[in-house]
Amino acid sequence: MPAALAALGGGLLAWCAGGQEGVWLLPMVLMVVGIIVGLWQPKGLVWLLIGGAVAFSVQQEWKHRLPAGLSGQDIEVHARVVDVQNHHDTKRLRLTIERCKAPAHLPHCEQLNSVRVSAYDQNAYMVGERWQMTLRLRPPYGFINPNTFNFEQWLWREGIHATGYIRSDPAPQRLSHASPQLRQRAFDFLAQQPLEPRTQRWLAALTLGDSEQLTQDDWALLNATGTTHLVVISGLHVGLVASFVLLLGRWAARLMSPTNWRLRTWPWWLAGAAAVGYAALAGLAPPAMRAMMMTLLGLWVLSGRHAPGPWQAWWLALALVLVVDPLALWRPGLWLSFLAVGWLIIIWQGRARPRGAKGWCWALLRSQLLLAPLMAAAVLFAFGRVAPAAPLINLLAVPWVSSVMVPTALLGWLLSPLPGVRLVPWWVFEQALAVFHQLLWVAVGAAPLWQPPAHLAYPLAGSLVLLSLCWGLPAVPRWLRVGAVALVVTIPWWPKEQAIPDGQLQVTVYDVGQGQLIELRSANFRLLYDTGPRFRSGFMPLQSLWPPGQYVDQVMVSHADADHAGGVDALLADHRVNQWWAPEGESLPVSSHSCEQGQRWQQDGVAYRILWPPSGRNDLSSNDRSCVLEVRVGEHSLLITGDVGRQVERRLLPQLDGPVSVLVAGHHGSTTSSGVQFVRGTQPKHVVFSAGRGNAFRHPADEVVRRFRQQQSCLWSTAHDGALEFSLKPQQPITFRPLRALAGGHKRC
């Protein structure tokens, strides 16, 4: 326990210190304190050394990050390829930087270590190759939106120090070919087998640890059913391999030495070697390495040979994982794994070992029923969602995957040298996978993934924790157990989130990079203005904002450019839209009503008016025919101008009634919009720039920013503030809520 707590403390101290300034200060302080403590308490020196080592490793991660002065600049590197992912016509590479050269007048980049880049060329990149290439990078950065995946935090915990893409000019040059690797040969061998693509993906995930091959649809199905733990190489898979080898080893020992086979230690060593070998074959990714350590310690405990107790092994495993991989401290998977194992220790400590098939079935049922609510609460805390069907599905899926799918998948590899036999186990795996997939689809149809309202998330998680504790701990009164069940059962009747009152409007300008997506909500109405961009890789930021099945009353697409209409396909595939708006003449993959000057309507006491474009067909450019929307709530007004240029802006001025409360700056703050006359005429109190951080167009332009500052406007940008939330309420001032400020950034207004 002291070792684990020392590692935790060192990591948290390093995180709090942060930045490159504290790289050497914190470890030096810990070292001095350790020497002082060690003079009178030698054990204290060991714990401080452990904490100092973890703190130093975490601080080094800050040191390796790309300097801000190199963002968007071309740098020349020699790099080794450590991971390759293929996405349609794009490849995503993980590179280890061996040598880095930046332009002479810019900061140095020798400390840069690991980067994640996209390649749009036709080169065939292989793991282990060394390349000379020119990269355009930026520091690790992700979108900040309400209740969404924190990509920036993911980059941090994966040890990625910059992201970007490979420049095609000058062309990359291969410096050396990859040396033969068993894992890469296994991938190549698997790709040559006459199996369905889905079977190949799942075999690669379950046996080789390459879960990146699973498609977005695969992950969506697993998330919706709470079964992602069955695919990532975890304690279930490594433990299963070790258990199978241990059983075979002890059976062989019993045959070779029937009188004293229980005293033989080599089956335990053989099982440990199998766990290490399987984790190594899976690439020793953090989940596989964590599972390997926990399995080895579990074998030690079960062997009974000078073994620690279960809780000693639990703390020792946590300490080892954090020392070997300090960034695991920020991985939810670490805490979910250790929480599950710790709870299993609690609910089985002091109980007799199950006997017979009936006993083991009851043990599995009891473990799953007691584990499910606690894990649902943990997932709810970590990700803000819960899979209602997870407990029932896992009762069936865990034994199916562990008893049928994983054994047949591994047996196929063992028989791979035999041409006539090797496909038989994989054919069985393919049929088992089809059954598993069908089971997941049935579960999703019956109980889809649920993202509870924000005000219910923590009370619900607390209720699930209470339910687990009441039924898992001994000597809990029956009335308390029944009360915990009743508390969870009454969730559908808990107080609902307070509805938006009539005459008020809630607005969210989402952080979608170089594009635009604005959500307007009133009591009974939801409108989206634009749908965000679609990137070259095919990713649409709109996909990450809400779970599938959302209902939207109206979607107004300002014009058909990819940075405004890129998310239309995602809306069509995953959500329901009642009515579409778009300018006449714009090509969209869905029929729409034409937005025309003079159209107006009211909803929930909120007035909507379209100010542009003119009715009928016109010869305007795509930008200049953008739908311009004005929204009024009492004395407040919101104006969204799309990408219209200065000439159109001047034609809008006669239609406006006084200063604008909130203006979403045209064309992301480009110099083609926000002309002097328009800025002076609107006199906006707040201005929002929807632009990407470090974008190549340098939006918003400096001269545009100066114009608004001269009008004493309060300026906001999704590039720096993340998503922006504000409400329009009559007789009340407008208050902005920047999400990046809540995440530790800044707030200017």
XYZ file of C-alpha atoms in Angstrom, residues 113-716:
604
model
C 9.426 12.180 -28.809
C 6.097 10.710 -29.979
C 3.699 12.129 -32.590
C 0.483 11.066 -34.284
C 0.196 12.111 -37.929
C -1.997 11.513 -40.953
C -0.530 10.463 -44.298
C -2.424 11.238 -47.496
C 0.230 9.907 -49.900
C 0.467 6.501 -51.538
C 3.481 5.247 -49.582
C 3.164 1.881 -47.857
C 4.276 2.453 -44.262
C 5.225 -0.569 -42.158
C 5.783 -0.848 -38.425
C 9.504 -0.741 -37.644
C 10.551 1.260 -40.713
C 12.622 4.428 -40.403
C 11.713 7.439 -42.532
C 12.958 10.928 -43.261
C 9.955 13.225 -43.666
C 8.683 16.744 -43.241
C 5.855 17.157 -40.754
C 3.487 20.002 -40.025
C 2.516 19.648 -36.372
C 0.671 21.337 -33.573
C 0.660 20.701 -29.817
C -1.806 18.061 -28.560
C -5.241 19.604 -28.757
C -8.835 18.428 -28.829
C -12.310 19.850 -29.041
C -13.964 20.861 -25.768
C -17.721 20.272 -25.888
C -20.314 19.507 -23.195
C -20.574 15.843 -22.139
C -18.212 14.556 -24.826
C -15.010 12.542 -25.090
C -11.949 14.582 -24.081
C -9.581 13.945 -26.993
C -6.896 16.226 -25.570
C -6.838 14.223 -22.344
C -6.625 11.015 -24.393
C -3.574 12.342 -26.269
C -1.930 13.167 -22.945
C -2.453 9.754 -21.377
C -1.303 8.013 -24.579
C 1.985 9.953 -24.458
C 1.433 11.743 -27.775
C 3.338 15.022 -27.865
C 2.087 16.500 -31.147
C -0.393 15.808 -33.942
C -0.429 16.805 -37.592
C 0.246 15.414 -41.044
C 3.060 14.439 -43.414
C 3.931 17.008 -46.052
C 3.979 15.659 -49.586
C 6.665 18.153 -50.650
C 9.411 17.196 -50.070
C 8.385 13.576 -50.443
C 9.102 11.215 -47.516
C 12.124 8.949 -47.955
C 12.500 5.508 -46.445
C 15.790 5.230 -44.547
C 15.562 1.559 -43.555
C 13.137 -1.310 -43.865
C 11.481 -2.963 -40.913
C 13.184 -5.931 -39.341
C 10.999 -9.057 -39.296
C 8.569 -9.018 -36.373
C 6.410 -11.902 -35.234
C 3.409 -9.662 -34.605
C 3.575 -8.039 -38.043
C 3.925 -11.439 -39.680
C 0.827 -12.532 -37.797
C -1.104 -9.549 -39.167
C 0.052 -10.322 -42.709
C -0.847 -13.992 -42.309
C -4.303 -13.135 -40.993
C -4.961 -10.748 -43.888
C -4.291 -13.564 -46.377
C -6.852 -15.953 -44.890
C -10.223 -16.493 -46.670
C -12.243 -15.022 -43.800
C -14.866 -12.315 -43.656
C -13.508 -8.804 -42.953
C -15.451 -8.703 -39.686
C -13.868 -11.992 -38.581
C -10.374 -10.712 -39.412
C -11.003 -7.501 -37.435
C -12.175 -9.354 -34.355
C -9.408 -11.954 -34.528
C -6.859 -9.132 -34.663
C -8.494 -7.464 -31.660
C -8.959 -10.559 -29.485
C -5.645 -12.301 -30.171
C -3.200 -9.610 -31.321
C -4.490 -6.682 -29.286
C -5.101 -4.510 -32.358
C -8.513 -3.134 -31.392
C -7.914 -0.161 -33.706
C -8.991 -2.401 -36.597
C -12.543 -2.429 -35.262
C -14.785 0.002 -37.078
C -16.738 2.844 -35.543
C -19.904 0.744 -35.873
C -18.238 -2.072 -33.918
C -17.311 0.284 -31.086
C -20.752 1.888 -31.061
C -22.343 -1.547 -30.654
C -19.942 -2.541 -27.874
C -20.403 0.750 -26.023
C -24.177 0.509 -26.262
C -24.143 -2.939 -24.640
C -21.379 -2.392 -22.071
C -19.169 -5.115 -23.553
C -16.061 -3.184 -24.623
C -14.057 -4.996 -21.920
C -14.550 -8.236 -23.845
C -12.625 -6.943 -26.863
C -9.706 -5.043 -25.354
C -6.967 -7.447 -24.255
C -7.677 -7.548 -20.525
C -7.432 -9.748 -17.477
C -10.225 -11.896 -18.896
C -8.159 -12.917 -21.938
C -4.711 -13.103 -20.328
C -6.155 -14.850 -17.270
C -7.985 -17.318 -19.502
C -4.782 -18.219 -21.356
C -2.837 -18.575 -18.113
C -5.589 -20.710 -16.548
C -5.773 -22.997 -19.576
C -1.995 -23.512 -19.609
C -1.994 -24.071 -15.831
C -4.671 -26.758 -16.128
C -2.750 -28.504 -18.909
C 0.489 -28.229 -16.947
C -0.995 -29.640 -13.746
C -2.664 -32.450 -15.725
C 0.720 -33.294 -17.277
C 2.406 -33.100 -13.859
C -0.204 -35.484 -12.448
C 0.577 -37.993 -15.204
C 4.354 -37.695 -14.780
C 4.451 -37.697 -10.968
C 1.098 -38.944 -9.613
C 2.221 -39.048 -5.991
C 3.428 -35.477 -5.575
C 2.085 -33.571 -8.588
C 0.579 -30.854 -6.336
C 4.083 -29.908 -5.177
C 5.383 -29.271 -8.678
C 6.060 -25.586 -9.413
C 6.788 -25.751 -13.114
C 3.071 -25.624 -14.174
C 2.788 -22.279 -12.390
C 5.893 -20.968 -14.110
C 4.557 -22.258 -17.436
C 1.264 -20.408 -16.875
C 3.164 -17.218 -16.056
C 5.247 -17.595 -19.212
C 2.052 -18.055 -21.237
C 0.603 -14.845 -19.775
C 3.781 -12.923 -20.641
C 3.932 -14.410 -24.146
C 0.284 -13.632 -24.902
C 0.653 -10.041 -23.673
C 3.814 -9.643 -25.772
C 2.019 -10.999 -28.845
C -0.686 -8.388 -28.223
C 1.954 -5.664 -28.414
C 2.212 -4.991 -24.658
C -0.274 -2.180 -24.984
C -1.213 -0.631 -21.606
C -4.328 -2.815 -21.078
C -2.400 -5.988 -21.990
C 0.553 -5.053 -19.791
C -1.777 -4.248 -16.898
C -3.581 -7.563 -17.344
C -0.259 -9.418 -17.508
C 0.954 -7.941 -14.202
C -2.325 -8.643 -12.443
C -2.402 -12.207 -13.808
C 1.165 -12.921 -12.664
C 0.385 -11.662 -9.183
C -2.880 -13.627 -9.192
C -0.945 -16.810 -10.020
C 1.451 -16.042 -7.179
C -1.420 -15.636 -4.718
C -3.162 -18.829 -5.857
C 0.042 -20.867 -5.763
C 0.299 -20.321 -2.004
C 4.126 -20.449 -2.120
C 5.339 -17.563 0.053
C 2.523 -15.638 -1.566
C 1.048 -12.291 -0.518
C -2.581 -11.932 0.436
C -5.143 -10.778 -2.142
C -5.088 -7.169 -0.962
C -1.291 -7.081 -0.800
C -1.192 -8.314 -4.385
C -3.804 -5.725 -5.383
C -1.743 -2.841 -3.988
C 1.479 -4.283 -5.371
C -0.052 -4.577 -8.852
C -1.208 -0.960 -8.698
C 2.264 0.196 -7.653
C 3.972 -1.799 -10.421
C 1.608 -0.539 -13.124
C 2.125 3.091 -12.099
C 5.911 2.738 -11.911
C 6.149 1.031 -15.317
C 3.493 3.232 -16.974
C 2.935 6.457 -14.975
C 0.469 7.817 -17.536
C -1.877 4.954 -16.636
C -2.901 7.163 -13.718
C -5.114 9.088 -16.180
C -6.536 6.070 -18.012
C -10.105 5.185 -16.975
C -9.380 1.563 -17.863
C -6.882 1.313 -14.999
C -9.407 2.363 -12.388
C -12.209 0.289 -13.872
C -9.983 -2.814 -13.829
C -8.710 -2.339 -10.293
C -12.157 -1.402 -9.032
C -13.624 -4.592 -10.505
C -10.878 -6.811 -9.084
C -11.057 -5.120 -5.669
C -14.806 -5.581 -5.492
C -14.495 -9.251 -6.475
C -11.987 -9.713 -3.634
C -14.476 -8.155 -1.207
C -17.494 -10.179 -2.265
C -15.607 -13.505 -2.279
C -13.280 -13.048 0.672
C -14.017 -15.630 3.340
C -16.336 -17.662 1.102
C -15.796 -21.287 0.164
C -14.507 -22.102 -3.293
C -17.320 -23.107 -5.707
C -17.636 -26.818 -6.474
C -19.226 -28.531 -9.415
C -20.958 -27.067 -12.447
C -23.871 -25.783 -10.398
C -21.559 -24.068 -7.944
C -19.552 -22.334 -10.659
C -22.699 -21.194 -12.492
C -24.045 -19.709 -9.279
C -20.669 -18.055 -8.607
C -20.687 -16.497 -12.076
C -24.271 -15.279 -11.658
C -23.608 -13.821 -8.205
C -20.383 -12.118 -9.294
C -22.008 -10.548 -12.334
C -25.088 -9.339 -10.458
C -22.977 -7.745 -7.723
C -20.376 -6.352 -10.126
C -22.745 -4.890 -12.729
C -24.227 -1.986 -10.710
C -20.835 -0.904 -9.390
C -19.256 -0.947 -12.857
C -22.286 0.870 -14.298
C -21.763 3.593 -11.680
C -18.045 3.805 -12.522
C -18.756 4.087 -16.261
C -21.396 6.715 -15.507
C -18.862 8.738 -13.521
C -16.166 8.368 -16.206
C -18.153 8.665 -19.429
C -21.604 10.013 -18.495
C -23.531 7.089 -19.984
C -24.858 3.701 -18.973
C -25.817 0.572 -20.905
C -29.064 -0.742 -19.336
C -28.681 -4.163 -20.922
C -25.066 -4.649 -19.735
C -25.780 -6.892 -16.691
C -27.928 -9.357 -18.634
C -25.764 -9.277 -21.759
C -22.555 -9.886 -19.819
C -24.133 -12.893 -18.100
C -24.318 -14.483 -21.543
C -21.457 -12.754 -23.344
C -18.673 -13.340 -20.794
C -18.916 -17.158 -20.806
C -19.556 -17.171 -24.570
C -16.478 -15.084 -25.346
C -14.229 -16.742 -22.775
C -15.358 -20.338 -23.383
C -15.940 -20.342 -27.143
C -14.580 -17.337 -29.012
C -11.179 -16.810 -27.377
C -10.248 -20.542 -27.239
C -11.154 -21.125 -30.901
C -9.334 -17.941 -31.927
C -6.146 -19.022 -30.132
C -6.490 -22.628 -31.296
C -6.512 -21.349 -34.866
C -3.111 -19.768 -34.303
C -1.744 -22.937 -32.714
C -2.874 -24.966 -35.743
C -1.809 -22.356 -38.302
C 1.174 -24.456 -39.545
C -1.289 -27.175 -40.632
C -2.897 -26.055 -43.932
C -5.802 -28.461 -43.881
C -6.827 -27.881 -40.286
C -6.030 -24.278 -39.349
C -9.232 -22.768 -40.738
C -11.546 -25.119 -38.817
C -11.218 -23.335 -35.430
C -11.501 -19.959 -37.121
C -14.649 -21.091 -38.939
C -16.113 -21.999 -35.541
C -14.986 -18.580 -34.265
C -16.731 -16.936 -37.213
C -20.023 -18.655 -36.383
C -19.658 -17.803 -32.687
C -18.953 -14.180 -33.595
C -22.135 -14.064 -35.686
C -24.146 -15.308 -32.697
C -22.423 -12.789 -30.417
C -23.110 -9.943 -32.842
C -26.773 -10.902 -33.160
C -27.084 -10.989 -29.366
C -25.673 -7.462 -29.112
C -28.056 -6.136 -31.762
C -31.046 -7.638 -29.982
C -29.883 -6.049 -26.715
C -29.419 -2.629 -28.331
C -32.869 -2.797 -29.853
C -34.434 -3.681 -26.503
C -32.422 -1.295 -24.284
C -30.263 1.261 -26.152
C -27.407 3.192 -24.595
C -28.749 5.777 -22.177
C -27.136 9.122 -21.441
C -29.041 10.423 -18.407
C -29.594 14.164 -17.926
C -26.707 15.921 -16.201
C -28.721 16.535 -13.021
C -29.470 12.793 -12.684
C -26.011 11.388 -13.483
C -24.401 11.669 -10.049
C -27.503 10.709 -8.004
C -27.970 7.677 -10.244
C -24.318 6.666 -9.908
C -24.536 7.063 -6.123
C -27.658 4.903 -6.021
C -25.937 2.146 -8.001
C -22.927 2.243 -5.667
C -25.262 1.984 -2.675
C -27.034 -0.973 -4.299
C -23.725 -2.814 -4.786
C -22.544 -2.127 -1.254
C -25.809 -3.214 0.340
C -25.874 -6.546 -1.465
C -22.125 -7.209 -1.610
C -21.106 -6.462 1.974
C -21.981 -8.932 4.733
C -24.327 -8.246 7.651
C -26.300 -5.505 5.897
C -29.918 -5.366 7.169
C -32.521 -6.713 4.781
C -34.562 -3.510 4.922
C -31.539 -1.526 3.690
C -31.016 -3.911 0.783
C -34.677 -3.675 -0.222
C -34.512 0.115 0.121
C -31.478 0.293 -2.204
C -33.343 -1.728 -4.840
C -36.407 0.496 -4.491
C -34.230 3.610 -4.864
C -32.847 2.419 -8.210
C -36.234 1.141 -9.446
C -37.828 4.555 -8.864
C -35.307 6.320 -11.128
C -37.846 6.883 -13.961
C -39.998 8.852 -11.522
C -37.213 11.048 -10.172
C -37.679 14.826 -10.714
C -36.985 15.735 -14.294
C -34.625 18.485 -15.336
C -36.319 21.848 -15.226
C -37.581 22.710 -18.685
C -36.562 25.905 -20.418
C -39.280 28.483 -19.643
C -41.223 30.060 -22.505
C -39.606 33.199 -23.836
C -36.045 31.997 -23.187
C -33.424 30.582 -25.539
C -30.348 28.493 -24.760
C -27.555 28.711 -27.337
C -24.476 26.514 -27.719
C -21.744 27.331 -30.228
C -19.893 24.013 -30.475
C -16.156 23.608 -30.770
C -15.852 21.767 -34.098
C -12.561 23.123 -35.406
C -12.533 25.086 -38.649
C -16.279 25.032 -39.190
C -19.541 25.984 -37.556
C -22.311 24.278 -35.603
C -24.757 26.212 -33.414
C -27.611 24.730 -31.392
C -30.636 26.829 -30.364
C -33.041 25.360 -27.781
C -36.262 26.723 -26.322
C -38.994 25.036 -24.286
C -40.290 22.806 -27.124
C -38.067 23.592 -30.081
C -34.557 22.639 -31.198
C -32.771 24.159 -34.186
C -29.296 23.515 -35.529
C -27.602 26.188 -37.591
C -25.004 24.367 -39.735
C -23.691 20.874 -39.074
C -19.945 21.314 -38.619
C -17.123 20.181 -40.931
C -16.109 16.883 -42.430
C -12.360 16.323 -42.398
C -10.214 14.639 -45.031
C -10.073 11.524 -42.890
C -13.883 11.311 -43.056
C -14.406 12.242 -39.398
C -17.368 14.519 -38.661
C -17.192 16.285 -35.263
C -20.991 16.131 -35.040
C -20.661 12.366 -34.543
C -19.013 12.919 -31.152
C -21.547 15.377 -29.688
C -24.659 13.281 -28.918
C -25.638 9.619 -28.701
C -27.653 8.325 -31.674
C -31.407 8.872 -31.846
C -31.593 12.621 -31.267
C -34.635 14.515 -32.536
C -34.123 17.941 -34.136
C -37.029 20.112 -35.240
C -35.118 22.122 -37.839
C -31.650 22.170 -39.349
C -30.590 25.276 -41.265
C -27.531 24.741 -43.455
C -26.112 28.169 -44.301
C -24.535 26.834 -47.527
C -23.051 23.626 -48.884
C -19.354 24.189 -48.098
C -17.797 21.240 -46.251
C -17.026 23.266 -43.118
C -20.739 24.083 -42.697
C -22.526 21.098 -44.256
C -19.969 18.370 -43.498
C -22.093 16.778 -40.764
C -25.263 16.348 -42.836
C -24.476 12.673 -43.478
C -24.055 12.028 -39.743
C -27.426 13.641 -39.003
C -29.103 11.553 -41.696
C -27.495 8.319 -40.475
C -27.902 8.638 -36.705
C -30.622 11.195 -35.916
C -34.104 12.364 -36.914
C -34.663 15.792 -38.447
C -38.150 17.137 -39.035
C -37.311 19.989 -41.445
C -34.270 21.126 -43.405
C -33.444 24.660 -44.585
C -30.834 25.622 -47.202
C -30.356 28.363 -49.826
C -31.836 27.669 -53.229
C -29.176 26.384 -55.592
C -27.069 24.648 -52.952
C -26.544 20.918 -53.427
C -27.236 18.805 -50.332
C -27.896 15.051 -49.961
C -31.380 15.793 -48.586
C -34.408 17.729 -49.821
C -34.838 21.070 -48.053
C -36.955 24.213 -47.862
C -35.388 27.295 -49.392
C -34.465 29.968 -46.870
C -35.559 33.345 -48.277
C -35.443 36.895 -47.087
C -38.531 37.876 -45.102
C -39.471 34.443 -43.748
C -40.286 34.559 -40.045
C -41.900 32.471 -37.340
C -42.275 32.309 -33.571
C -41.759 29.359 -31.253
C -42.032 29.343 -27.445
C -41.986 33.140 -27.360
C -38.786 33.346 -29.462
C -38.910 35.214 -32.805
C -36.941 33.876 -35.794
C -36.366 35.850 -39.008
C -34.391 35.060 -42.155
C -32.648 38.168 -43.493
C -30.888 36.660 -46.524
C -30.761 35.453 -49.356
C -33.373 37.064 -51.650
C -36.150 34.815 -52.919
C -35.699 32.943 -56.179
C -32.556 31.887 -57.995
C -29.585 34.242 -58.044
C -26.032 34.502 -59.318
C -24.488 34.987 -55.902
C -21.484 32.916 -54.841
C -22.034 30.043 -52.434
C -20.717 32.144 -49.551
C -22.847 35.186 -50.406
C -26.070 33.187 -50.611
C -25.650 31.911 -47.033
C -28.775 31.840 -44.895
C -28.640 34.761 -42.444
C -30.711 34.166 -39.298
C -31.790 36.695 -36.688
C -33.266 35.513 -33.401
C -34.918 37.884 -30.901
C -35.800 37.252 -27.272
C -37.168 40.345 -25.583
C -34.593 43.102 -25.931
C -31.819 40.633 -26.914
C -30.919 39.648 -30.464
C -28.669 36.965 -31.940
C -27.375 37.358 -35.513
C -25.742 34.512 -37.487
C -24.479 35.530 -40.930
C -22.850 32.359 -42.283
C -20.105 33.246 -44.764
C -21.645 36.298 -46.465
C -19.180 38.971 -47.585
C -18.994 42.698 -46.936
C -21.326 43.736 -49.769
C -24.101 41.508 -48.464
C -23.458 42.716 -44.927
C -24.129 46.302 -45.982
C -27.464 45.198 -47.468
C -28.407 43.620 -44.150
C -27.997 46.801 -42.107
C -31.359 48.423 -43.029
C -33.168 45.292 -41.794
C -31.603 45.399 -38.329
C -33.284 47.140 -35.441
C -30.584 48.630 -33.229
C -27.371 47.076 -31.868
C -26.905 43.307 -31.844
C -26.542 41.516 -28.511
C -24.579 38.518 -29.867
C -23.014 38.277 -33.318
C -21.497 35.089 -34.704
C -18.807 36.658 -36.874
C -19.121 35.948 -40.579
C -16.785 33.518 -42.334
C -15.051 32.539 -39.057
C -13.511 36.015 -38.731
C -12.133 36.256 -42.265
C -11.254 39.641 -43.788
C -13.898 39.012 -46.482
C -16.569 39.617 -43.820
C -17.089 41.911 -40.812
C -16.524 45.097 -42.785
C -16.052 48.433 -41.032
C -19.545 49.704 -41.856
C -21.198 46.492 -40.678
C -19.235 46.374 -37.423
C -20.111 49.989 -36.633
C -23.738 49.473 -37.630
C -24.330 46.356 -35.517
C -22.257 47.440 -32.482
C -22.355 43.891 -31.073
C -21.998 43.489 -27.338
C -20.606 39.936 -27.756
C -18.844 38.483 -30.810
C -18.217 34.758 -31.316
C -15.591 33.439 -33.741
C -16.209 29.802 -34.698
C -12.748 28.811 -35.902
C -10.209 26.035 -35.532
C -7.232 26.378 -33.266
C -4.074 27.134 -35.260
C -6.023 26.964 -38.539
C -4.130 27.523 -41.775
C -6.296 30.568 -42.672
C -5.296 32.387 -39.453
C -8.932 33.077 -38.583
C -9.942 35.352 -36.982
C -7.893 37.977 -38.843
C -6.099 40.583 -36.755
C -7.773 43.534 -38.486
C -11.229 42.034 -37.881
C -10.434 41.554 -34.192
C -9.282 45.192 -33.967
C -12.535 46.459 -35.513
C -14.642 44.708 -32.902
C -12.363 45.823 -30.087
C -12.804 49.419 -31.218
C -16.540 48.902 -30.642
C -15.702 47.523 -27.169
C -17.222 44.169 -28.051
C -16.560 41.190 -25.811
C -14.724 38.631 -27.996
C -15.025 34.855 -27.762
